[in-house]
Tab-separated table of C-alpha atoms in Angstrom:
chain	number	residue	atom	x	y	z
A	247	MET	CA	259.294	109.058	149.094
A	248	VAL	CA	255.465	107.583	148.778
A	249	SER	CA	255.255	105.760	145.710
A	250	GLN	CA	252.921	106.299	142.951
A	251	ALA	CA	251.749	102.673	144.016
A	252	SER	CA	251.279	103.692	147.498
A	253	LEU	CA	249.299	106.567	146.743
A	254	ILE	CA	246.823	104.801	144.355
A	255	TYR	CA	246.431	101.881	146.975
A	256	ILE	CA	245.491	105.282	149.424
A	257	THR	CA	243.207	106.477	147.347
A	258	GLU	CA	241.743	103.344	146.726
A	259	GLN	CA	241.332	102.786	150.416
A	260	ILE	CA	239.859	106.203	151.323
A	261	ILE	CA	237.471	105.811	148.285
A	262	PHE	CA	236.208	101.970	149.630
A	263	ILE	CA	236.081	103.729	153.316
A	264	ILE	CA	233.856	106.488	151.700
A	265	LEU	CA	231.784	104.830	149.933
A	266	ALA	CA	230.696	101.887	153.562
A	267	VAL	CA	230.275	104.967	155.328
A	268	ILE	CA	227.739	106.337	152.748
A	269	PHE	CA	226.093	102.828	152.059
A	270	PHE	CA	225.898	101.950	155.902
A	271	PHE	CA	223.941	105.739	157.045
A	272	GLY	CA	222.049	105.140	153.696
A	273	LEU	CA	220.667	102.104	155.957
A	274	TYR	CA	220.355	103.903	158.967
A	275	PHE	CA	218.215	106.773	157.298
A	276	VAL	CA	215.857	104.437	155.416
A	277	SER	CA	214.956	102.150	158.557
A	278	SER	CA	214.997	105.565	161.135
A	279	TYR	CA	211.941	106.383	158.975
A	280	ILE	CA	210.819	103.579	159.216
A	281	ILE	CA	210.534	103.408	162.819
A	282	LYS	CA	209.477	107.215	162.806
A	283	TYR	CA	205.973	105.816	160.687
A	284	LEU	CA	205.608	103.175	162.670
A	285	LYS	CA	206.268	105.401	165.866
A	286	ARG	CA	203.363	107.793	164.229
A	287	ASN	CA	200.696	104.669	163.884
A	288	ARG	CA	201.328	102.921	166.590
A	289	HIS	CA	197.624	103.172	167.638
A	290	ASN	CA	196.938	101.388	164.278
A	291	ARG	CA	195.493	97.793	165.520
A	292	LEU	CA	197.402	96.050	162.846
A	293	LEU	CA	200.666	97.355	164.386
A	294	ASN	CA	199.300	97.185	168.405
A	295	ALA	CA	200.858	94.430	170.052
A	296	THR	CA	198.746	94.385	172.890
A	297	GLU	CA	195.608	92.872	170.179
A	298	TYR	CA	197.014	89.980	169.564
A	299	LEU	CA	198.901	89.382	172.517
A	300	PRO	CA	198.086	89.402	176.803
A	301	LYS	CA	200.244	92.776	178.460
A	302	GLU	CA	201.836	90.415	180.285
A	303	GLU	CA	203.344	89.222	177.558
A	304	THR	CA	204.349	92.288	175.716
A	305	GLN	CA	205.831	93.182	178.959
A	306	THR	CA	208.418	89.786	178.785
A	307	LEU	CA	208.792	90.244	174.342
A	308	LYS	CA	210.011	93.571	175.238
A	309	GLN	CA	212.500	92.049	178.058
A	310	VAL	CA	213.281	89.138	176.062
A	311	PHE	CA	213.847	92.100	173.218
A	312	TYR	CA	216.518	94.303	174.994
A	313	LEU	CA	218.189	90.568	175.770
A	314	ILE	CA	218.309	89.659	172.206
A	315	ILE	CA	219.978	92.994	171.774
A	316	ILE	CA	223.261	92.848	174.345
A	317	THR	CA	223.813	88.915	173.114
A	318	LEU	CA	223.743	90.076	168.868
A	319	CYS	CA	226.058	92.336	170.534
A	320	PHE	CA	228.312	90.397	172.693
A	321	VAL	CA	228.348	87.008	169.656
A	322	ASP	CA	229.540	90.352	167.042
A	323	ILE	CA	232.689	90.614	169.167
A	324	LEU	CA	232.969	87.124	170.563
A	325	TYR	CA	233.006	85.721	166.519
A	326	SER	CA	235.149	89.148	165.110
A	327	LEU	CA	237.676	88.011	168.198
A	328	VAL	CA	238.059	84.844	166.978
A	329	PHE	CA	237.759	84.779	163.038
A	330	TRP	CA	239.434	87.931	163.054
A	331	ALA	CA	241.971	87.108	160.049
A	332	SER	CA	238.852	85.225	158.693
A	333	ASP	CA	238.336	85.995	155.046
A	334	ASP	CA	235.487	83.471	153.809
A	335	PHE	CA	234.067	84.225	157.168
A	336	TYR	CA	233.693	87.627	156.817
A	337	ARG	CA	231.822	87.115	153.692
A	338	HIS	CA	228.967	85.780	155.167
A	339	PHE	CA	229.377	88.027	158.664
A	340	ILE	CA	228.795	91.312	156.558
A	341	PHE	CA	225.300	91.267	156.929
A	342	TYR	CA	225.046	90.708	160.346
A	343	ASP	CA	227.652	92.783	161.703
A	344	THR	CA	225.860	95.496	159.308
A	345	LEU	CA	222.119	94.489	161.083
A	346	VAL	CA	223.895	94.883	165.046
A	347	SER	CA	225.928	98.102	164.018
A	348	LEU	CA	222.594	99.310	161.839
A	349	ILE	CA	220.457	99.009	165.109
A	350	GLY	CA	223.107	99.819	167.337
A	351	CYS	CA	223.004	102.887	165.642
A	352	LEU	CA	219.199	103.218	166.101
A	353	ALA	CA	219.103	102.964	169.405
A	354	ILE	CA	221.502	105.236	170.559
A	355	LYS	CA	220.934	109.096	171.258
A	356	LYS	CA	222.692	111.348	169.523
A	357	ASP	CA	222.640	114.454	172.278
A	358	THR	CA	225.954	114.277	173.478
A	359	LEU	CA	229.382	114.601	171.684
A	360	THR	CA	230.186	111.275	173.454
A	361	GLU	CA	226.830	109.322	171.729
A	362	LYS	CA	228.070	110.818	168.107
A	363	ILE	CA	231.824	109.587	168.322
A	364	ILE	CA	230.447	106.327	169.291
A	365	ILE	CA	227.940	106.114	165.869
A	366	ILE	CA	230.751	106.857	163.841
A	367	PHE	CA	232.738	103.902	166.338
A	368	LEU	CA	229.597	101.555	164.781
A	369	ILE	CA	229.601	101.523	161.538
A	370	PRO	CA	230.575	98.327	160.249
A	371	LEU	CA	234.213	99.452	158.585
A	372	SER	CA	236.003	95.880	159.647
A	373	SER	CA	233.477	93.530	157.913
A	374	LEU	CA	232.636	96.022	155.154
A	375	LEU	CA	236.395	96.657	154.276
A	376	HIS	CA	237.943	93.236	155.132
A	377	SER	CA	238.554	92.008	151.153
A	378	THR	CA	240.270	95.131	150.277
A	379	PHE	CA	243.380	94.880	152.549
A	380	ASP	CA	246.297	93.530	151.385
A	381	ASP	CA	247.510	93.391	154.375
A	382	PRO	CA	244.852	93.914	156.864
A	383	ALA	CA	246.824	92.953	160.190
A	384	ILE	CA	247.259	96.548	161.528
A	385	LEU	CA	244.883	98.712	160.247
A	386	LEU	CA	242.205	95.443	160.902
A	387	VAL	CA	242.845	95.234	164.675
A	388	ILE	CA	242.863	99.075	164.928
A	389	LEU	CA	239.241	98.912	162.856
A	390	LEU	CA	237.572	96.410	165.625
A	391	ALA	CA	239.024	97.738	168.492
A	392	VAL	CA	236.980	100.548	167.500
A	393	HIS	CA	233.970	98.915	167.021
A	394	PHE	CA	234.155	96.872	169.661
A	395	ILE	CA	234.662	100.055	171.819
A	396	GLY	CA	231.452	100.987	170.189
A	397	LEU	CA	229.487	97.429	170.805
A	398	ALA	CA	230.152	97.988	173.959
A	399	TYR	CA	228.611	100.662	174.082
A	400	VAL	CA	224.983	99.204	173.074
A	401	ILE	CA	225.414	96.629	175.170
A	402	LYS	CA	225.809	98.940	178.375
A	403	VAL	CA	223.084	100.970	176.772
A	404	TYR	CA	220.000	97.893	176.594
A	405	TYR	CA	221.354	96.411	179.494
A	406	GLY	CA	220.385	100.186	181.110
A	407	LYS	CA	216.779	99.898	179.420
A	408	PHE	CA	216.382	95.992	180.591
A	409	ILE	CA	216.427	97.154	184.446
A	410	HIS	CA	214.765	100.640	184.010
A	411	TYR	CA	212.235	98.614	181.982
A	412	THR	CA	212.038	95.929	184.908
A	413	GLU	CA	211.695	97.541	187.841
A	414	SER	CA	209.688	100.733	186.559
A	415	ASN	CA	206.674	97.950	185.699
A	416	GLY	CA	207.494	95.736	188.987
A	417	LEU	CA	208.441	92.820	186.639
A	418	GLY	CA	210.568	89.990	187.857
A	419	ILE	CA	214.277	89.286	186.150
A	420	SER	CA	213.505	84.894	186.088
A	421	ILE	CA	213.236	85.625	182.047
A	422	LEU	CA	217.257	85.599	182.953
A	423	LEU	CA	217.512	82.393	183.495
A	424	LEU	CA	216.067	81.116	180.550
A	425	PHE	CA	217.727	83.118	178.301
A	426	GLY	CA	220.762	82.654	179.752
A	427	LEU	CA	220.505	78.776	178.883
A	428	VAL	CA	218.997	79.599	175.731
A	429	PHE	CA	222.109	81.814	174.652
A	430	VAL	CA	224.716	79.085	176.253
A	431	SER	CA	223.020	76.152	174.501
A	432	PHE	CA	223.431	78.667	171.436
A	433	ILE	CA	227.162	79.139	171.492
A	434	PHE	CA	228.755	75.735	173.051
A	435	THR	CA	226.039	74.370	169.690
A	436	SER	CA	228.010	76.602	167.503
A	437	PHE	CA	232.051	75.586	168.653
A	438	ALA	CA	231.036	72.269	169.579
A	439	GLU	CA	228.991	71.153	166.142
A	440	GLY	CA	231.087	72.798	164.261
A	441	LYS	CA	228.132	74.698	163.258
A	442	ASN	CA	227.438	78.575	162.260
A	443	LEU	CA	225.668	80.902	163.899
A	444	LEU	CA	222.269	80.760	161.648
A	445	ASP	CA	222.431	76.475	162.226
A	446	SER	CA	223.000	76.860	166.368
A	447	LEU	CA	220.148	79.094	166.580
A	448	VAL	CA	217.959	76.715	164.308
A	449	MET	CA	218.854	73.285	165.887
A	450	VAL	CA	218.935	75.123	169.979
A	451	SER	CA	215.771	76.632	168.478
A	452	ASN	CA	213.879	73.017	167.489
A	453	ALA	CA	215.293	71.320	170.759
A	454	PHE	CA	214.704	74.010	173.663
A	455	THR	CA	210.738	74.342	172.153
A	456	SER	CA	210.562	69.866	171.839
A	457	ASN	CA	210.278	69.520	168.043
A	458	GLY	CA	213.350	68.376	167.515
A	459	TYR	CA	217.082	68.571	167.332
A	460	ALA	CA	217.924	68.888	163.480
A	461	VAL	CA	218.859	72.246	160.986
A	462	LEU	CA	215.674	72.771	158.813
A	463	GLY	CA	216.223	73.988	155.599
A	464	ASP	CA	219.092	74.278	153.198
A	465	THR	CA	218.972	77.620	152.286
A	466	PRO	CA	219.472	80.863	155.057
A	467	LEU	CA	216.249	82.395	154.247
A	468	GLY	CA	214.503	78.816	154.947
A	469	LYS	CA	216.218	78.622	158.241
A	470	LEU	CA	215.569	81.917	158.987
A	471	ASN	CA	211.815	81.293	158.147
A	472	SER	CA	212.186	78.012	160.458
A	473	ILE	CA	213.570	79.556	162.934
A	474	PHE	CA	209.958	82.427	163.000
A	475	LEU	CA	207.701	79.691	163.124
A	476	VAL	CA	209.224	77.818	165.301
A	477	TRP	CA	209.617	80.678	168.779
A	478	GLY	CA	206.655	82.132	166.783
A	479	GLY	CA	204.632	79.407	167.710
A	480	TYR	CA	206.540	78.983	171.229
A	481	ILE	CA	204.728	82.446	171.596
A	482	LEU	CA	201.292	81.486	170.422
A	483	SER	CA	200.862	78.220	172.206
A	484	GLY	CA	201.961	80.949	175.583
A	485	VAL	CA	198.911	82.617	174.698
A	486	GLY	CA	197.003	80.259	174.160
A	487	THR	CA	197.890	79.232	177.511
A	488	ALA	CA	197.457	81.907	179.621
A	489	THR	CA	194.458	82.597	178.016
A	490	LEU	CA	192.950	79.403	178.651
A	491	ALA	CA	194.098	79.820	182.743
A	492	THR	CA	192.442	83.841	182.814
A	493	ALA	CA	189.140	81.538	181.370
A	494	LEU	CA	189.145	79.593	184.279
A	495	VAL	CA	190.344	81.814	187.088
A	496	SER	CA	187.567	84.317	186.023
A	497	ARG	CA	185.179	81.702	185.874
A	498	HIS	CA	185.440	80.358	188.965
A	499	PHE	CA	185.820	83.732	190.501
A	500	ASN	CA	182.699	84.382	188.486
A	501	LYS	CA	181.353	82.183	190.771
A	502	ARG	CA	182.531	82.341	193.662
A	503	PHE	CA	181.428	86.364	193.657
A	504	GLU	CA	177.607	85.112	192.210
A	505	GLU	CA	177.499	83.339	195.854
A	506	LEU	CA	178.332	85.843	197.701
A	507	GLU	CA	176.245	88.319	196.262
A	508	GLU	CA	173.199	85.370	196.701
A	509	LEU	CA	174.251	84.819	200.429
A	510	ILE	CA	174.255	89.044	200.728
A	511	LYS	CA	170.631	89.026	199.419
A	512	ASN	CA	169.381	86.672	202.320
A	513	ASN	CA	170.894	87.949	204.996
A	514	SER	CA	169.180	90.914	203.106
A	515	THR	CA	165.991	89.372	203.007
A	516	ASN	CA	166.508	88.347	206.398
A	517	ASN	CA	167.157	90.870	208.857
A	518	ASN	CA	164.484	92.997	206.741
A	519	ASN	CA	162.268	89.921	207.365
A	520	GLY	CA	163.360	90.282	210.939
A	521	ALA	CA	162.745	94.056	211.408
A	522	THR	CA	159.354	93.420	210.469
A	523	ASN	CA	158.650	91.018	213.052
A	524	ASN	CA	160.047	93.041	216.405
A	525	ALA	CA	158.205	96.292	214.347
A	526	GLU	CA	155.114	93.688	214.698
A	527	SER	CA	155.528	92.643	217.970
A	528	SER	CA	156.577	96.102	219.319
A	529	ASP	CA	153.045	96.949	217.957
A	530	ASP	CA	151.668	94.172	219.846
A	531	LEU	CA	152.874	95.005	223.116
A	532	LYS	CA	151.451	98.607	223.248
A	533	LYS	CA	148.434	97.830	222.076
A	534	GLU	CA	148.066	95.351	225.443
A	535	GLU	CA	149.040	97.970	227.406
């Protein structure tokens, strides 16, 4: 017979699960509304990336976006496996896991029963409820396994999107080499230097963009700002280089076109003069006859 204490504990866990589900789906619906609003206003100049960046660069950035989502899901699985029993780790991991799960839910269509089940699997109950379990081992392992299935499905979806977008736009996959270099360095730095995910990303970002190998910022917001500035500057510097190269190439070919036009005009003039001379010669011959 189940004791009263056990019933109270089970009831509390059910309430916590319901609250976690409500919280997550609340975030999901708010995020869905924001995305729909942005899509409706995608032709607005302020929200149109092609107003700031060349078309080729926006295509590359979209490739990078797909790869980033794949990496976020992979890192989520990796760190959950390594630190699954650490309460201190999960106190810092809740935000990251919730964000990745939210992105995954927004990316997946809800047309089939399988996709609807995956949405449920993506709810980060293992993170949100980790501190509420007295003996979390069995239940936590089950929740983690279910969550991993959802994350693996998101990886599959985004990899398919990456391949389709790359092939349909005739793009190369050399971006995989660059991204792979940053990703391996990111994971290696995290374990080798004993840094958390955010510190590791800041260190790799600064080292990769030649701004020094150091952690900039003392707070999470300061570090996120550092990452934004580093990669934002890196992208904009690429835009400047591409714009300059385009201007130089355009000027070179414009000059060549002007030379060709001048040559064509000269040839046309010479041909006209030759035709006139031939006509005059013919008239002279007729007169002599």
